Coordinates of C-alpha atoms in Angstrom, one line a residue:
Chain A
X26 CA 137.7 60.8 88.8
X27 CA 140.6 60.6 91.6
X28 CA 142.9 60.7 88.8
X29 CA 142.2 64.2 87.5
X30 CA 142.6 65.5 91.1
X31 CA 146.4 65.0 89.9
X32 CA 146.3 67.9 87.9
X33 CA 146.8 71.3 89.3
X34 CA 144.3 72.7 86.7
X35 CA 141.3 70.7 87.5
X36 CA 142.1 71.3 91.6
X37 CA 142.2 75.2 90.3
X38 CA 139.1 74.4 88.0
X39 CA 137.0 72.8 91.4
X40 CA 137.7 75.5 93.3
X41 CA 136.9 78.6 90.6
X42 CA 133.4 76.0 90.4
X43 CA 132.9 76.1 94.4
X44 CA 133.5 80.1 94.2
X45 CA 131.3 80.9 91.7
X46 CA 128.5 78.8 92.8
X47 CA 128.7 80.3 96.3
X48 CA 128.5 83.7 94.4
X49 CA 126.3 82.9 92.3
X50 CA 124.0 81.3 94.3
X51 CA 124.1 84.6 96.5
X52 CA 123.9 87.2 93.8
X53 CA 121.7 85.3 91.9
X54 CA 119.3 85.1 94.7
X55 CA 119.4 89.1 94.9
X56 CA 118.4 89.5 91.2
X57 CA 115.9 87.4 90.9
X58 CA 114.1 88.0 93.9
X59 CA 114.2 91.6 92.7
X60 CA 113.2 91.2 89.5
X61 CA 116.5 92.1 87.8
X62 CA 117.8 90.0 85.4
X63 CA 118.0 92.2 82.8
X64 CA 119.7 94.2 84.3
X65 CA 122.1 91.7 84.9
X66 CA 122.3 91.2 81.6
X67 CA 123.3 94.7 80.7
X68 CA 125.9 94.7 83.3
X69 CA 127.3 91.4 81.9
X70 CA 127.4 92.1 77.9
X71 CA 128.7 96.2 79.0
X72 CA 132.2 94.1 80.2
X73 CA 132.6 93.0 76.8
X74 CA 133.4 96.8 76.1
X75 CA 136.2 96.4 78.8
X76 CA 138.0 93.0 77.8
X77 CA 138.2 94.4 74.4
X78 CA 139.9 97.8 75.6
X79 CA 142.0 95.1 77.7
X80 CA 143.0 93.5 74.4
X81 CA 143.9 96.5 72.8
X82 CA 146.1 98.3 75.5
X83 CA 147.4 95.3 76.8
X84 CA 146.5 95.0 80.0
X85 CA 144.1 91.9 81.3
X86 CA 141.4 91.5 79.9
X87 CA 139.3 90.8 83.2
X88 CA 140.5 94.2 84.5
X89 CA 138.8 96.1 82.0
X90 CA 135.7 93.4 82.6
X91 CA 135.6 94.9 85.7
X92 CA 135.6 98.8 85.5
X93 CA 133.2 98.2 82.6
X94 CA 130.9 96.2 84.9
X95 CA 131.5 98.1 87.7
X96 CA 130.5 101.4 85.8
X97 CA 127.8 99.7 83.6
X98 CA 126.0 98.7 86.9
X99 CA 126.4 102.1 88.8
X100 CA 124.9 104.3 85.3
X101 CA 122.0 102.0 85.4
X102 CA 121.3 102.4 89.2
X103 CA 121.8 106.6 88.5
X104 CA 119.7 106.6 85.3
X105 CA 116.8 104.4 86.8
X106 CA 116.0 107.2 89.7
X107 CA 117.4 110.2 88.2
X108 CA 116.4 110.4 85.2
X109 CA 113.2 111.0 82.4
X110 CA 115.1 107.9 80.3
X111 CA 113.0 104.8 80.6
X112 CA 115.3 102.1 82.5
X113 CA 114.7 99.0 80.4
X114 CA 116.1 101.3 77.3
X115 CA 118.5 102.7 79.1
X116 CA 119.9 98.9 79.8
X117 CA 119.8 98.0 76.0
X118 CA 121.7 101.0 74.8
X119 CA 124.0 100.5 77.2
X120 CA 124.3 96.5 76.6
X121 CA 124.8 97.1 72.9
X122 CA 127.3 99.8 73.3
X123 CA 129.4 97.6 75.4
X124 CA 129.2 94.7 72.8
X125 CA 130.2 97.4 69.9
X126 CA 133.3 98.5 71.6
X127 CA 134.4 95.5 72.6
X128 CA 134.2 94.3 68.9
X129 CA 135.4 97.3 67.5
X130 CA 138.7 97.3 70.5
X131 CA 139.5 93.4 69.1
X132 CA 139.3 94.4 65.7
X133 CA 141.6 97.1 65.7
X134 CA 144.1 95.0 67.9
X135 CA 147.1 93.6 65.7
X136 CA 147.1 90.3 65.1
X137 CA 145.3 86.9 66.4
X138 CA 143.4 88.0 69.7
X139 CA 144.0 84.7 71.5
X140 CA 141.7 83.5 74.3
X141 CA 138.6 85.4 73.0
X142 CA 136.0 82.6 73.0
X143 CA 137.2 82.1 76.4
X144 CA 136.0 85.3 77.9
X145 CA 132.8 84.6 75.4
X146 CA 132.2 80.8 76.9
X147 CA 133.9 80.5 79.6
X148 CA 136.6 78.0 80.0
X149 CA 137.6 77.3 83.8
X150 CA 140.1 74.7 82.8
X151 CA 142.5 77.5 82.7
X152 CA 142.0 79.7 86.0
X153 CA 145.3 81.0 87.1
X154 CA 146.6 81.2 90.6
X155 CA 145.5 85.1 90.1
X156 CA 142.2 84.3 89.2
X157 CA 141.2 82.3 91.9
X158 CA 142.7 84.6 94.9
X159 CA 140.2 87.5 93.1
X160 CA 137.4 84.8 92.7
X161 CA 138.3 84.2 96.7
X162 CA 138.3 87.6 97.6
X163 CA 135.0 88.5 95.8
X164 CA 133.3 85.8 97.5
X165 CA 134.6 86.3 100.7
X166 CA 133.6 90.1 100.7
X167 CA 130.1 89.4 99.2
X168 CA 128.9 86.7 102.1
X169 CA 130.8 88.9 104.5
X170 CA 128.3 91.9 103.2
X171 CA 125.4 89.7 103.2
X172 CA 125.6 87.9 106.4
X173 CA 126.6 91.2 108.1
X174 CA 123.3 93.3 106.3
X175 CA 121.0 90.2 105.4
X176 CA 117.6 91.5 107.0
X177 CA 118.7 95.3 105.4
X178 CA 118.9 93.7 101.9
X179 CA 116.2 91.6 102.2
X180 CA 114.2 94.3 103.1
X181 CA 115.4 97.0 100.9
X182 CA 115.1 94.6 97.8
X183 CA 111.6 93.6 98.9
X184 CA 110.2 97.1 99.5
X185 CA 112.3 100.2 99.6
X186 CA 110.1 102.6 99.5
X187 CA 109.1 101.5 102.8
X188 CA 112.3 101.4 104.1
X189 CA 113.1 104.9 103.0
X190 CA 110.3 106.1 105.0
X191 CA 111.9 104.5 108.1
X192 CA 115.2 106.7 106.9
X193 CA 116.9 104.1 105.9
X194 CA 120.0 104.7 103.6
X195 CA 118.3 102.7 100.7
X196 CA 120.1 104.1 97.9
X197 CA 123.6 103.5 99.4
X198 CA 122.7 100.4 99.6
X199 CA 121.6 99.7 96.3
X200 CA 125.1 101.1 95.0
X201 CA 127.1 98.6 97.2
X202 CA 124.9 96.0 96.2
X203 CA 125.0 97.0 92.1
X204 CA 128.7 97.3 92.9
X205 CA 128.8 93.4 93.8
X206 CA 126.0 92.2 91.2
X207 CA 128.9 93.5 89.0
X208 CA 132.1 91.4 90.8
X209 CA 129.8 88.6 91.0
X210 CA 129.9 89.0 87.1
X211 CA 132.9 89.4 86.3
X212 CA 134.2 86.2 88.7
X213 CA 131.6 84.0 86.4
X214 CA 133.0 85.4 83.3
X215 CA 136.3 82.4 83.5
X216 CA 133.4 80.0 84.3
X217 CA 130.8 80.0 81.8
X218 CA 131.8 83.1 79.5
X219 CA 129.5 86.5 79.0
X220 CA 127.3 84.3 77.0
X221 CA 125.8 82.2 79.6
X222 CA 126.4 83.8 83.2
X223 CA 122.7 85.8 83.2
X224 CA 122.1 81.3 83.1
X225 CA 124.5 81.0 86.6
X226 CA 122.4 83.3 88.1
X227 CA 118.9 82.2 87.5
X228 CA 118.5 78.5 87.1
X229 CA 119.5 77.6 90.5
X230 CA 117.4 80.2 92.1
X231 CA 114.6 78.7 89.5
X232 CA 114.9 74.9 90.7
X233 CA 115.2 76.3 94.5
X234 CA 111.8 78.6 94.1
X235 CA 110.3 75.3 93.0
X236 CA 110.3 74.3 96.5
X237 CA 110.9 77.1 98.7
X238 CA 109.4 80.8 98.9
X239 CA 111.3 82.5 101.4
X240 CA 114.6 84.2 100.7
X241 CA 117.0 82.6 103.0
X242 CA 116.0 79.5 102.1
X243 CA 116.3 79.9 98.3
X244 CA 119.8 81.4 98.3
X245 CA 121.2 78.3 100.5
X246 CA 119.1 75.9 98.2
X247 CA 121.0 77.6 95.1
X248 CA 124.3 77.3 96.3
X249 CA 123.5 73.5 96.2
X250 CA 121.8 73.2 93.2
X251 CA 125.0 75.4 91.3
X252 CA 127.6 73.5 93.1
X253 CA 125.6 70.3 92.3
X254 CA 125.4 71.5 88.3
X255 CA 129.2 73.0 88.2
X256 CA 130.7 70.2 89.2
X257 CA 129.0 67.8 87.3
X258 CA 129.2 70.3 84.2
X259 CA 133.2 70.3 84.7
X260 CA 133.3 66.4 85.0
X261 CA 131.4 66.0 82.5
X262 CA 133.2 68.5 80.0
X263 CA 136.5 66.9 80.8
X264 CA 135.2 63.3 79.9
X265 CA 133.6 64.2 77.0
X266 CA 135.9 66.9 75.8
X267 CA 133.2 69.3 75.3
X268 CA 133.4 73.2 76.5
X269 CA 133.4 73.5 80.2
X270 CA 131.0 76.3 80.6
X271 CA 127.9 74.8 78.2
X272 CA 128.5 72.0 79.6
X273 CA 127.5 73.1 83.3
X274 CA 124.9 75.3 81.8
X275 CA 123.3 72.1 80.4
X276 CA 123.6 70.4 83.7
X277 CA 122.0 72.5 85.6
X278 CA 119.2 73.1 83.5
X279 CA 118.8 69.0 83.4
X280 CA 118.4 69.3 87.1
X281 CA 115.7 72.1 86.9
X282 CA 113.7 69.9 84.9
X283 CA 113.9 67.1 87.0
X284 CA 113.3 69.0 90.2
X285 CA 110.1 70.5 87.9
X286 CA 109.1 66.5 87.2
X287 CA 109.5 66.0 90.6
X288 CA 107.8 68.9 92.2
X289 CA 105.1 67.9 89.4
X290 CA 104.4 64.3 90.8
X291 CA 104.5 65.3 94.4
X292 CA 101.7 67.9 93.5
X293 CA 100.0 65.1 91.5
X294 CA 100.3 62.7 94.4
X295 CA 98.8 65.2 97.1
X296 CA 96.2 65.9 94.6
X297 CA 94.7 62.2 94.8
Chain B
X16 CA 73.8 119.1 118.7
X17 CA 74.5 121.4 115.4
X18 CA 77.1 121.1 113.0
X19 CA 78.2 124.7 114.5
X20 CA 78.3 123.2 117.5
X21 CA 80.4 120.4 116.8
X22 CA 82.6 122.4 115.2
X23 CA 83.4 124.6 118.3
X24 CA 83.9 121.3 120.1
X25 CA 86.3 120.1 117.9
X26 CA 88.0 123.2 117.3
X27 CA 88.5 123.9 121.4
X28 CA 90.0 120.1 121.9
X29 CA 92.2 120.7 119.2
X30 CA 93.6 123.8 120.8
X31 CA 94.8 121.6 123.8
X32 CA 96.3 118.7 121.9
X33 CA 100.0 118.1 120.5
X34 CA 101.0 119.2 117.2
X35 CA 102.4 116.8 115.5
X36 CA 103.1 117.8 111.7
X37 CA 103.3 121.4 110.5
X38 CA 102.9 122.1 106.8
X39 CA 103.6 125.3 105.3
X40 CA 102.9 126.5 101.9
X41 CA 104.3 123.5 100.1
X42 CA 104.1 122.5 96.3
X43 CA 105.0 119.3 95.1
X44 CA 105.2 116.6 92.2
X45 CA 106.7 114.5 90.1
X46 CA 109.7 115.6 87.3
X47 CA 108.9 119.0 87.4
X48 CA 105.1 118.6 87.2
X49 CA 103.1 120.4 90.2
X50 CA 100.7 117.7 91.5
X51 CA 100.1 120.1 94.2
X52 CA 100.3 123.4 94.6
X53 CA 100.2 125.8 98.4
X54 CA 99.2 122.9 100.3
X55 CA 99.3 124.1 104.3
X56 CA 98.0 121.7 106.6
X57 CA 98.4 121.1 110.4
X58 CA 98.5 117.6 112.1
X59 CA 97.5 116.7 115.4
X60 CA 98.7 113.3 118.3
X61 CA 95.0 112.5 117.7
X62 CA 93.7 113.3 114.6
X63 CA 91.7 110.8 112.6
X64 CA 92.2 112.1 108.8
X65 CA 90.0 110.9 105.5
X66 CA 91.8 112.2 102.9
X67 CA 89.6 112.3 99.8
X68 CA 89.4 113.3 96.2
X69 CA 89.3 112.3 92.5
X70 CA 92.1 109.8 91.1
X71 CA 95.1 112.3 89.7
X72 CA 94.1 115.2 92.2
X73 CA 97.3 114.8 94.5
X74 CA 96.7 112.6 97.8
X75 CA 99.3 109.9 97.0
X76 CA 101.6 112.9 96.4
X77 CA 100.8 114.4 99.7
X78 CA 101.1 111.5 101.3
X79 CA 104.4 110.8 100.1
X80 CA 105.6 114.4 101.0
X81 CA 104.6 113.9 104.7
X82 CA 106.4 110.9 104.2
X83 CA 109.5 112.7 102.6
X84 CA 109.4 109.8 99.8
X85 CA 109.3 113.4 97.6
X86 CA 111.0 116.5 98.7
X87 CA 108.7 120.0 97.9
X88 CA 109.6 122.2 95.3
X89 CA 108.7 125.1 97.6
X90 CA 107.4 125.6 101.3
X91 CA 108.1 123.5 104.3
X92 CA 107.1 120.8 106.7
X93 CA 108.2 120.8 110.3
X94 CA 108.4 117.3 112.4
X95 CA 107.4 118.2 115.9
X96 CA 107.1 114.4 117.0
X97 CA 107.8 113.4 120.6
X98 CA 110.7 110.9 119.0
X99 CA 113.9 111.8 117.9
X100 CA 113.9 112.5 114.0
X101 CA 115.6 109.7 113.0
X102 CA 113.5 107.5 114.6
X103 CA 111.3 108.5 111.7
X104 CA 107.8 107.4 113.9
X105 CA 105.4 107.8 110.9
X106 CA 103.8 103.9 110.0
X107 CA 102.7 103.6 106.4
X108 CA 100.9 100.9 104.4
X109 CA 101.4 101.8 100.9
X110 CA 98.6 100.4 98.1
X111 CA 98.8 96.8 98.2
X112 CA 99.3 97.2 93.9
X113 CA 102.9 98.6 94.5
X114 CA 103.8 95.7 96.3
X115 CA 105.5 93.0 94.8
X116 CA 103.2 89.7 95.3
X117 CA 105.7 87.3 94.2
X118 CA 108.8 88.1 96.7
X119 CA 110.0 84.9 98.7
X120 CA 109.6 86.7 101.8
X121 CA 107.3 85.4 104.7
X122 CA 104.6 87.4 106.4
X123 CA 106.8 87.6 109.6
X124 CA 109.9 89.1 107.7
X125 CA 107.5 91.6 106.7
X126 CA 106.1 92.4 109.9
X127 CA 109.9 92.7 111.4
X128 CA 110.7 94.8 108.4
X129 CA 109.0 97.1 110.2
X130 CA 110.8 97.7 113.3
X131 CA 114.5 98.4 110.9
X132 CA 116.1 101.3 112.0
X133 CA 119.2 103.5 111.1
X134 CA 120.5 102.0 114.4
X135 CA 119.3 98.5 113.8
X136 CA 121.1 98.1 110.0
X137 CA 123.5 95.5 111.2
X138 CA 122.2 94.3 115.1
X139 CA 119.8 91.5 114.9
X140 CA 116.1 92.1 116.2
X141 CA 116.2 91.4 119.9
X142 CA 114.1 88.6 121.7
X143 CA 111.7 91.5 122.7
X144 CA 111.3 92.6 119.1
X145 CA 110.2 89.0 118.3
X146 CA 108.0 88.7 120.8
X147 CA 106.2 92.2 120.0
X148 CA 105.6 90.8 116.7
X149 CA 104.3 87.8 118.0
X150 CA 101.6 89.7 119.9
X151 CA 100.8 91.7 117.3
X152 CA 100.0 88.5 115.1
X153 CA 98.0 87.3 117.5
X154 CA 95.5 90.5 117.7
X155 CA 95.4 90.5 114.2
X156 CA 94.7 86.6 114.2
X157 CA 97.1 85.8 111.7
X158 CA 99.1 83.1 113.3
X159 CA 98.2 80.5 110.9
X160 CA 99.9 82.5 108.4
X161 CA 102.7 84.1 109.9
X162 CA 105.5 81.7 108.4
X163 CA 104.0 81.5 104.8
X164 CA 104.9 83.8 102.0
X165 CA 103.0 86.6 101.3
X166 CA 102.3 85.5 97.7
X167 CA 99.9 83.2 99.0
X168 CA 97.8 85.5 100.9
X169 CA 94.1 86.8 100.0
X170 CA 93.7 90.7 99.9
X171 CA 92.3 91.1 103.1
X172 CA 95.2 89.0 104.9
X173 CA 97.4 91.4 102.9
X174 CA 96.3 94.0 104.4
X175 CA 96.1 92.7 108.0
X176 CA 100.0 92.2 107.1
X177 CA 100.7 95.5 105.9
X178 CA 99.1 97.3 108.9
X179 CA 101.1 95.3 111.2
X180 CA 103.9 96.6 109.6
X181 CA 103.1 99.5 109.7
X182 CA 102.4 99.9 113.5
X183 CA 104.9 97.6 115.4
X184 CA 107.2 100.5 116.2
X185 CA 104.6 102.2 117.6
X186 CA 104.2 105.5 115.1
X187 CA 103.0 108.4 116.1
X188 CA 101.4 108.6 112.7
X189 CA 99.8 106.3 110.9
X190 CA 99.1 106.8 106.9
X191 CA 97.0 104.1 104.5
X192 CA 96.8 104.9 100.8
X193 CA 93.7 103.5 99.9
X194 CA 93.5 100.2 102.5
X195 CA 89.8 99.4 101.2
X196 CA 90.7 98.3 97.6
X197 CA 91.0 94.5 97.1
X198 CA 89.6 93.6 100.6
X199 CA 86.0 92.3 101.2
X200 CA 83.4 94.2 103.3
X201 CA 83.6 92.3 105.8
X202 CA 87.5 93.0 106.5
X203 CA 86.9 96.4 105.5
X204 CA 84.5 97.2 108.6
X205 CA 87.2 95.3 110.8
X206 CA 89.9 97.5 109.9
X207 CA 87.5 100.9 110.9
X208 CA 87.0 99.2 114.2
X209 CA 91.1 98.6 114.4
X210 CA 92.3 102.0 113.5
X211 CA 88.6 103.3 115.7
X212 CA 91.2 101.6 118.4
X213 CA 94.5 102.4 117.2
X214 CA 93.2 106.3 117.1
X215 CA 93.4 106.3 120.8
X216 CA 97.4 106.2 121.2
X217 CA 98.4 108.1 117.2
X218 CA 97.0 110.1 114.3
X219 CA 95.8 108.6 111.3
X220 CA 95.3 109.7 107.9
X221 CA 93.4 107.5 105.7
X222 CA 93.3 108.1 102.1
X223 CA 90.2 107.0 100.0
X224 CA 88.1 107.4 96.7
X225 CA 85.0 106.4 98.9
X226 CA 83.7 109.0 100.8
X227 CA 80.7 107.0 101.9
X228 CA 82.4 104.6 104.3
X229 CA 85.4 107.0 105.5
X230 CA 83.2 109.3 106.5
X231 CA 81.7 108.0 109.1
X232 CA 84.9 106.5 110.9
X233 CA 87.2 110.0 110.5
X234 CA 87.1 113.0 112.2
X235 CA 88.4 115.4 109.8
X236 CA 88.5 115.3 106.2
X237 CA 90.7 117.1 103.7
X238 CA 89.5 117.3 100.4
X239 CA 92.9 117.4 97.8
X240 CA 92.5 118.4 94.0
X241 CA 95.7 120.3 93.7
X242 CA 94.7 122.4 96.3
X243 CA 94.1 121.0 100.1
X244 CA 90.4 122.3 101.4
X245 CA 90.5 121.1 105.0
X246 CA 87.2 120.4 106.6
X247 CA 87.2 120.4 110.4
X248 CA 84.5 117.9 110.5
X249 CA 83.1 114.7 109.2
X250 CA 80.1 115.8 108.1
X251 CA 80.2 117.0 104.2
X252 CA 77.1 118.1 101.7
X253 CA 77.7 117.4 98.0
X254 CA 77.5 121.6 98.0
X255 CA 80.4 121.7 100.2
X256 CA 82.4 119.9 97.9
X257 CA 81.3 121.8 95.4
X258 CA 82.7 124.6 97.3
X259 CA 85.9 123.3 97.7
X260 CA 86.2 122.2 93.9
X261 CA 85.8 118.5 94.9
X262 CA 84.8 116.6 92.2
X263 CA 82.9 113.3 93.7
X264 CA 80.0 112.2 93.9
X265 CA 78.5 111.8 97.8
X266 CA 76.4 108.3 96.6
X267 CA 73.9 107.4 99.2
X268 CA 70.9 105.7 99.6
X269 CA 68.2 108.5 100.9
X270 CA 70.3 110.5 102.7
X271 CA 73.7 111.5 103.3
X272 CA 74.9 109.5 106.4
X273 CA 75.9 111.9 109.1
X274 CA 77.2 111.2 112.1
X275 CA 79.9 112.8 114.3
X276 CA 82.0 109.9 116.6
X277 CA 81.7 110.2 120.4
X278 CA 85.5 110.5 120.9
X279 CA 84.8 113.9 119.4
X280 CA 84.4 115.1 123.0
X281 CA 86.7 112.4 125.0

């Protein structure tokens, strides 16, 4: 284990792990507790569109990941107060049009597009130096934001109607707060790939609700549990020279069910 | 005393007491749709309002209008409260089915929830704050579930939560949407004795599909189907609904029960 602290990539790998799951654990936390995962999802699979346009012009892929993201998350925020179009729709159109043009933007690049399955699975064996000052920055602004606003958000996401009637700027506030769901994306996509980050942000905050109920409480609980998972995962996928991001997926969904065994013999136990 | 009489009473204490919420000629609804239409209705610093009608006939949208949750297609409301605007002093406690049951939140995040402000979006509640909440759980007597989330309360505690919500910043107004549904009768006749209390220092409207019981706790009651009939007194006859195209049923046992409250005259 020491021994692969030698190499600059796994340091870099640790570190993109400690990032995300810190993100992650945050975001994650947001969207679950307000009932948006699918909407997550829409944001995530809409960046395809952008690393595909990346491809084709040449510029990084990530960048395009994030206009897409960025964009994909403010049109669903519009469309689901503005508009007669039924949200959940809205999200699927807008989730399979990102997919298409990313496909269509690869195909029509010349050549070999290199690195593709990495944006699709993840592989954070191979963060860059760039990579992790964005992943640092992202994660610095987004605890920043929520330890600065925490009662506002928790509020907001909890019951916003309520909070408008106490003139609250609630829709600002859910902008901003798309606006990170979407960084907080895009940082997971070196991780564990558009495949499996709407995973990152749920099964921590799963395994932590199986023990806590309050907010707070859950987003410190998940930070553990993804950190706990990540790391492992990366070990793991090192050792057994298996991809990086499945394999953390699969870790942390081996400690939800044990947490879930265990939360299932303490309730038997109090039972008796 | 007659109902003419009680009328003149209530009329001539009105005439002394503060104006609160001024509504002028308003329509509103929902994308495009009128829900209602020339609504004009004044509020008074004591007012005790049962707002009733049939499901569909407008009083969540009213409701929501005085709370600007929806902005008018035409006419006006004017805000003469004693606190500044943006102090927004109007308490609400929503129906308990728009809330969502499964939140990790605890019941005194909820109760803080209330007391957020413009001014208070970043600042941390103050030791004060806390403390006002911690009275507030106390006359409620719902300290044994102040630190447990709300998902595992019963209907009735929901409630008590709600309201508390909905009053720790002292409103001037206070507006329930149908705080009788999901409780037991036992809570039920509690809360009428709470908000019988609470009538003393702001206004109240209640809204509710059950004539029978508001009746005899309100002081007014404004009958909505589209159209806003206000009736300056708590006694109503099945013809006077009729009247005001009210479509509900007074159900009683014998007799309709009528009785005007003693604070009438205070």
């Amino acid at each position: 284990m020491i021994e692969l602290l030698q190499y600059d990539f796994f340091v870099n790998a640790i570190i993109a792990a400690v990032l995300t799951s810190i993100t992650c654990g945050i975001i994650g936390t947001y969207i679950v507790s307000k009932r948006i995962v699918f909407i997550s999802g829409g944001i995530t699979h809409t960046s395809f569109g952008g690393i595909g346009l990346g491809y084709y012009l040449g510029f990084n892929p990530l960048l395009g990941a994030t206009v897409f993201s960025l964009l994909a998350a403010w049109i669903i925020e519009f469309m689901s107060k503005r508009t007669d179009v039924r949200e959940d729709s809205a999200i699927a159109i807008l989730w399979s049009f990102g997919m298409a043009i990313g496909i269509i933007f690869i195909f029509i690049t010349p050549g070999y597009a290199p690195n593709l399955m990495s944006y699709l699975f993840g592989s954070i064996l191979t963060v860059s130096h760039i990579d992790l000052i964005m992943m640092l920055a992202i994660t610095i602004a987004i605890s920043l934001f929520f330890s600065i606003f925490y009662k506002t958000i928790l509020f907001t996401a909890f019951d916003e109607q309520y909070l408008k009637t106490r003139n609250i700027p609630v829709e600002l506030f859910n902008y901003i707060l798309m606006g990170f769901v979407a960084l907080a994306i895009v940082l997971s996509i070196k991780a564990v790939g558009i495949i499996l980050i709407i995973s990152l942000l749920t099964i921590p905050q799963s395994s932590a609700n199986l023990f806590v109920k309050d907010f707070r409480k859950i987003l410190f609980y998940s930070i553990l549990i993804g950190l706990r998972g990540s790391l492992t995962g990366l070990v793991a996928s090192y050792y057994l020279d298996i991809p990086s991001g499945a394999s953390i997926i699969f870790f942390l969904v081996v400690i939800f069910i044990i947490l879930r065994i265990i939360k299932y013999l303490i309730t038997k136990k109090s039972s008796f | 005393m007659t109902r003419v009489d009680a009328c003149h009473i209530f009329e001539a204490y009105k005439m002394n007491k503060n104006k609160i919420i001024e509504i002028k000629d308003i329509s509103a609804g929902y994308n495009g749709e009128t829900v209602i239409e020339d609504v004009s209705l004044e509020i008074f610093g004591n007012d005790f309002i049962g707002v009733i009608g049939p499901n569909g006939a407008g009083k969540t949208t009213l409701i929501k209008t005085i709370l600007r949750l929806i902005t008018p297609y035409k006419g006006e409301i004017n805000y003469i409260f004693k606190a500044h605007k943006s102090e927004a002093p109007i308490g609400y406690l929503p129906q308990v089915n728009t809330i969502d049951h499964r939140f990790p939140i605890t019941v005194r995040d909820v109760i803080m929830s209330g007391l957020l402000s413009r001014k208070k979006l970043i600042k941390r509640f103050t030791k004060e704050e806390k403390k006002k909440a911690d009275i507030l759980i106390k006359q409620m007597m719902i300290e044994n579930i102040a630190s447990k989330p709300i998902g595992e309360l019963s209907g009735g505690q929901m409630q008590r939560v709600f309201l508390c919500r909905a009053i720790i910043s002292d409103p001037e107004l206070l507006i329930l949407d149908e705080p009788n549904t999901y409780v037991d009768n036992k809570f039920e006749s509690e809360l009428y004795e709470i908000l019988k209390k609470l009538n003393e220092k702001m206004a109240i409207i209640v809204v509710s599909h059950d004539i029978g019981t508001i009746s005899s706790f309100v002081k007014t009651i404004a009958c909505v189907n589209k159209k806003v009939h206000y009736h300056k007194s708590n006694i109503i006859s099945q013809e006077q609904l009729d009247l005001y195209k009210c479509p509900i049923q007074l159900i009683t046992h014998g007799h309709v029960p009528h009785t005007v409250l003693e604070s009438h005259d205070n």
